[in-house]
Coordinates of C-alpha atoms in Angstrom, one line a residue:
X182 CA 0.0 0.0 0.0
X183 CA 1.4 3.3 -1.1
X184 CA 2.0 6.2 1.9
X185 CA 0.1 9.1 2.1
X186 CA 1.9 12.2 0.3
X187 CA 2.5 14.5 3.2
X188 CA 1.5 18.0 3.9
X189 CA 4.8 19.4 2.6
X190 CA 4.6 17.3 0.0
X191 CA 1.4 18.2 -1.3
X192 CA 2.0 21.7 -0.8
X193 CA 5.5 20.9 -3.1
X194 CA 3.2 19.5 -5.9
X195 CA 1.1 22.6 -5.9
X196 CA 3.7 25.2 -5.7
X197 CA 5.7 23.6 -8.8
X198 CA 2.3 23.3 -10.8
X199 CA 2.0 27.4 -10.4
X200 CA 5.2 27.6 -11.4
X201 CA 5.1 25.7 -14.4
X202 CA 2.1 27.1 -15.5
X203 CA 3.3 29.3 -18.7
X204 CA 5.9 29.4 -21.3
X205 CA 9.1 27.6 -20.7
X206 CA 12.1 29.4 -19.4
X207 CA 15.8 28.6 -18.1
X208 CA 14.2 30.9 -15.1
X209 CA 11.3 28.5 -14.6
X210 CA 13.1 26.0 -14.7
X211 CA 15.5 27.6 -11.9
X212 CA 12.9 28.3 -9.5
X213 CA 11.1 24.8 -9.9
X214 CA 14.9 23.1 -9.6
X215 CA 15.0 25.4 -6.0
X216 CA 11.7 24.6 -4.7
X217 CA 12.5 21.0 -4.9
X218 CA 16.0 20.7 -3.9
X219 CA 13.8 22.8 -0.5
X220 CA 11.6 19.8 -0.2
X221 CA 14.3 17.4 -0.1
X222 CA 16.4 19.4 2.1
X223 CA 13.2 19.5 4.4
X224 CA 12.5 15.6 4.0
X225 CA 16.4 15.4 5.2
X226 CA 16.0 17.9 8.2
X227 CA 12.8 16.0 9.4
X228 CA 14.3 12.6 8.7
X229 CA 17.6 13.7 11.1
X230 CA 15.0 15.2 13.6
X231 CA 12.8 11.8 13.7
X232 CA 16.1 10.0 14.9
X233 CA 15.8 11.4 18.3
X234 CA 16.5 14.4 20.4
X235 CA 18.7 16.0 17.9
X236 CA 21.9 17.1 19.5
X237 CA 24.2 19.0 17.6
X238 CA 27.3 16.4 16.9
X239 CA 30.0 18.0 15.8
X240 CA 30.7 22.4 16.0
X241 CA 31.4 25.0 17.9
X242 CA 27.7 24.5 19.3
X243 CA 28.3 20.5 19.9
X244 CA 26.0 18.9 22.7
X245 CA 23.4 21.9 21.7
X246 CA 19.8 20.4 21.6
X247 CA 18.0 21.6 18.9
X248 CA 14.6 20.7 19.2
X249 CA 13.0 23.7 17.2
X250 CA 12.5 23.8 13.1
X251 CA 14.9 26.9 11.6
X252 CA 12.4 29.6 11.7
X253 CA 13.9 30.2 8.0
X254 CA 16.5 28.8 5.9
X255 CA 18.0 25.2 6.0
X256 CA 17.8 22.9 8.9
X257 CA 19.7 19.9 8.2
X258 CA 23.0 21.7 8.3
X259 CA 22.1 23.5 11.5
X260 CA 21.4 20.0 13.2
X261 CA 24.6 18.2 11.7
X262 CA 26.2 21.1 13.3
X263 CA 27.9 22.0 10.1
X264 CA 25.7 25.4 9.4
X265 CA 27.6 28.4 8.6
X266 CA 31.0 26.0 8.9
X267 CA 33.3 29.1 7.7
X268 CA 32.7 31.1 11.1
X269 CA 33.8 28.5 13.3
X270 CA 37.2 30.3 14.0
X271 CA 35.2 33.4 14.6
X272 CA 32.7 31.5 16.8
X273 CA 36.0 30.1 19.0
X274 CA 37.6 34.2 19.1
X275 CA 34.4 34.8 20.5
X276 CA 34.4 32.3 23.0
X277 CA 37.8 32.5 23.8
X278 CA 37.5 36.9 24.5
X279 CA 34.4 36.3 27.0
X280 CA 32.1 39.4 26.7
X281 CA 29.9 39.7 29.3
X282 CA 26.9 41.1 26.3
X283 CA 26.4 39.2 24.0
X284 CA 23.4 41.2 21.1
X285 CA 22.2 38.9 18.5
X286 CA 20.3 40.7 16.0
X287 CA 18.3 38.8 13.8
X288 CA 18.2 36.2 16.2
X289 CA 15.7 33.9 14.4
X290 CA 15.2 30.6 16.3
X291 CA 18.4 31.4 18.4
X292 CA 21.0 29.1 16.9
X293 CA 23.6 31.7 17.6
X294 CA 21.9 33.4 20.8
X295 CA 21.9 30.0 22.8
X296 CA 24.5 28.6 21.5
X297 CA 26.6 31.3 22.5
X298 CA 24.9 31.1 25.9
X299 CA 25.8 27.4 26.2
X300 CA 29.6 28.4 25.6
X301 CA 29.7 31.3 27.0
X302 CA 28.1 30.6 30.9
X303 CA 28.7 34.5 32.5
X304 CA 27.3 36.3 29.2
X305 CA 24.1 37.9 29.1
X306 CA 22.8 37.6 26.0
X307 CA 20.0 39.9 24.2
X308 CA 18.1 37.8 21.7
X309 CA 16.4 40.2 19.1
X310 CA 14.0 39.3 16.2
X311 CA 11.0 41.2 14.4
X312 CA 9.2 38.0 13.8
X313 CA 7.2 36.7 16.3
X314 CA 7.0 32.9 15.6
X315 CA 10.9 33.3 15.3
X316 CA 11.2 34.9 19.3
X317 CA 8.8 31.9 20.5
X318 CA 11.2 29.4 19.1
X319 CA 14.5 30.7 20.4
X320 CA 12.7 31.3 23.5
X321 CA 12.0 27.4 23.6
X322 CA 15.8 26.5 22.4
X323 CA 16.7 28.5 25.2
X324 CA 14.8 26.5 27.3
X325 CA 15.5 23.0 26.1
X326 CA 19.2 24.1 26.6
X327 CA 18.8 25.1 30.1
X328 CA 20.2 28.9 29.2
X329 CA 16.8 30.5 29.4
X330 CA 17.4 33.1 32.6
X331 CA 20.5 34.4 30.4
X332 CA 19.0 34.7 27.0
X333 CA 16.5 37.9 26.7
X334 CA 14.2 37.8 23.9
X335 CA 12.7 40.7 22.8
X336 CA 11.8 42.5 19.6
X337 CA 12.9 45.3 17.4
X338 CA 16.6 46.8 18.2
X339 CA 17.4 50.7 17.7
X340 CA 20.4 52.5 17.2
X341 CA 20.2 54.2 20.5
X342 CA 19.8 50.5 22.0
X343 CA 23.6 50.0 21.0
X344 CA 24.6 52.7 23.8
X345 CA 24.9 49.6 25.7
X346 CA 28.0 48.4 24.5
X347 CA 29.7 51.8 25.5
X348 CA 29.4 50.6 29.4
X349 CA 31.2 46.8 28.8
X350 CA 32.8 44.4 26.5
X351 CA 30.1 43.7 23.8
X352 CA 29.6 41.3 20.4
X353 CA 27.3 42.3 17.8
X354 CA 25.8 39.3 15.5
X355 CA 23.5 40.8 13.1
X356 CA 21.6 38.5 10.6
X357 CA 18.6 41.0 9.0
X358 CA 18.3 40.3 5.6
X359 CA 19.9 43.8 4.0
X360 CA 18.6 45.3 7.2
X361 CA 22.0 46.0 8.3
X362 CA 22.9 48.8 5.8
X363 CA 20.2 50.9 7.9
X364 CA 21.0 49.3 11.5
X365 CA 24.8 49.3 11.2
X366 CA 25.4 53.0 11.0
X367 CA 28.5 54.1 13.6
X368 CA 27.1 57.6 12.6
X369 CA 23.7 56.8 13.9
X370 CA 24.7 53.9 16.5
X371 CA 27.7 55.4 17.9
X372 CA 27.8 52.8 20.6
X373 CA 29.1 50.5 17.5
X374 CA 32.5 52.0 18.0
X375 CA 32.8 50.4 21.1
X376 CA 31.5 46.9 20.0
X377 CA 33.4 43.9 18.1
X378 CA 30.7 43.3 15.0
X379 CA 29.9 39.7 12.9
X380 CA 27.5 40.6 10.4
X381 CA 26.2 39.1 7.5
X382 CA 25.7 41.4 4.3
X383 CA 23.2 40.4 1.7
X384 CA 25.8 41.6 -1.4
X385 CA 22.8 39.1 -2.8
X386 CA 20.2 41.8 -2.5
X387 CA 22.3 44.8 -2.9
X388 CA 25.4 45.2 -4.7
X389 CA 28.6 45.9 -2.8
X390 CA 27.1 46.5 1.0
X391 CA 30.1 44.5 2.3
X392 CA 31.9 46.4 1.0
X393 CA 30.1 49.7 2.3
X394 CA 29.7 48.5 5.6
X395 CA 33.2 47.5 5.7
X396 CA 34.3 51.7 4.9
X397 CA 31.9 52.8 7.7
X398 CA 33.8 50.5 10.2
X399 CA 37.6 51.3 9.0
X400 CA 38.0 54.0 11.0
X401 CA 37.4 52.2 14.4
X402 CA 37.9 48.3 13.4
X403 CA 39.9 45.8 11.8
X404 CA 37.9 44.5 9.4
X405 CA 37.7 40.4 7.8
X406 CA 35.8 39.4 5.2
X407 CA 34.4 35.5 5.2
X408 CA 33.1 34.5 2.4
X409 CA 31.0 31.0 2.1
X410 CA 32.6 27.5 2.7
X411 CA 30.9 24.1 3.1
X412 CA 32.2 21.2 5.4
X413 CA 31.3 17.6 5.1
X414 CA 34.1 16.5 7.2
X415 CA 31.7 14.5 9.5
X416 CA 28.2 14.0 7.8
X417 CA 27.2 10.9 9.9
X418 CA 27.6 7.5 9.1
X419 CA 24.3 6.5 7.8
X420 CA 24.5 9.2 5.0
X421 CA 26.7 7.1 3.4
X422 CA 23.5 5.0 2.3
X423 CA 22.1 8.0 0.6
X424 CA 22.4 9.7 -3.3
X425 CA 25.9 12.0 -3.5
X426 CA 22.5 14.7 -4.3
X427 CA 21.2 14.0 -0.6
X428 CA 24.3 14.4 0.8
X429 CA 25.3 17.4 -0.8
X430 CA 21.6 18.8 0.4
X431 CA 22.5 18.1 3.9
X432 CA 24.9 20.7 3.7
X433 CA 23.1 23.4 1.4
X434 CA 22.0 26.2 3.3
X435 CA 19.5 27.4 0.6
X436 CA 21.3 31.0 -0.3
X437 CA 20.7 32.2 -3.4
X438 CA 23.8 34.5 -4.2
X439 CA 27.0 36.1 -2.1
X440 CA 25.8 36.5 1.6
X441 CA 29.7 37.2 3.0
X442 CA 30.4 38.1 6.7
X443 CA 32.3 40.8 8.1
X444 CA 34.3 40.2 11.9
X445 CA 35.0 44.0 12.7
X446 CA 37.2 43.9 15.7
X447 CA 37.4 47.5 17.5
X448 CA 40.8 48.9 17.5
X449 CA 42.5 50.1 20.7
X450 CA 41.3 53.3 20.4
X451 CA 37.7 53.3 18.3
X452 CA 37.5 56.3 16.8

């Protein structure tokens, strides 16, 4: 007897019918080839999550539960530990320099927020999202990790919000989606100065903002560029049964174009 088709299945089938629906293009093709590498990708994050508890294996966030679906973007990588694998070096400098503030910007469902918390046990940490279903579910990873009196979640973040860094040691992860060209303005925020920065910049959504972002913070930082890098150094054994397209889904973190990250590290004397 044949399974059911699932509800993400089904809603697959119907989105890929809209899309098909008109002349053929490369582009059509493209989108229909991303919505379905998205459903397998899913299939792969829920087939991981059925295993068990899913505890991060491998990472600078190893032994992290992660109970929670990513409130967006890829969740396989995220619970094979290997999301994001080019800021692990950044993730240890971070750990290793102790700040007692830790604000997380575009915390989404806290992958960063608690699992600095977990490393990181004197830090307070300000988790910060517009989306509400988003604050709920880093709110319950904070939880399920046993860091939830140190992990604030709240909403929007302003520039005058940033003043706080001027009174202690503070890091700055901002994730916003081409937000940060308006929220990462030393001009505006001059509590920046004082604060050691890892941001993402959606160069995908607008030309060059690394790049502009990067001039702003001159001045007062030292600035690194990290661009994208996959690692599938220890995709678990069991993978091994599955197509070299499964495994390589695993990994994808569904971007769409150049998403770099800048580590901006204040200089003795910020200007």
């Amino acid at each position: 007897m044949s399974q059911a088709a699932s509800p993400l299945t089904l809603h697959v089938v119907e989105l890929l019918k809209s899309r098909l629906d008109g002349a053929p293009s490369p582009r059509m093709l493209e989108l229909a080839l991303r919505d379905l590498a998205k459903w397998r990708s899913q299939v792969i994050a829920n087939t991981l999550a059925a295993r068990g508890d899913p505890v991060l294996p491998q990472g600078p966030f190893a032994g992290m539960h992660y109970p929670v679906q990513a409130s967006e973007g890829a969740a396989a990588a995220r619970i094979l530990g290997l999301y994001e694998a080019s800021l692990a070096p950044v993730i240890e400098a971070i750990v290793a320099r102790d700040y007692p503030l830790v604000i997380d910007v575009g915390c989404a469902e806290g992958y960063y927020a608690v699992g600095l918390a977990r490393r990181m046990p004197a830090a307070r940490v300000l988790a910060r999202d517009l989306d509400p279903a988003a604050r709920e579910l880093c709110a319950a990873l904070a939880e399920a990790n046993g860091v939830a009196g140190r992990v604030e979640v709240g909403g929007a973040f302003t520039h005058a919000d940033f003043a706080l860094a001027e009174a202690q040691p503070t890091v700055v992860v901002c994730d916003i989606e081409g937000e940060e060209e308006r929220l990462l303005d030393p001009d505006l925020a001059p509590g920046l100065r004082q604060a050691d920065i890892l941001v993402e910049c959606h160069d995908c959504f607008s030309p060059g903002l690394s790049a502009r972002i990067a001039g702003r913070f001159a001045p007062s930082h030292h600035v690194q560029r990290i661009d994208r890098a996959v690692s599938d150094a220890a995709l678990p054994g069991w993978m091994e049964s599955l197509s070299d397209l499964d495994r390589l889904l695993a990994l994808w973190e569904w971007r769409a174009g150049p998403t770099p990250w800048l580590w901006m590290t204040r200089k003795a004397k910020a200007v």
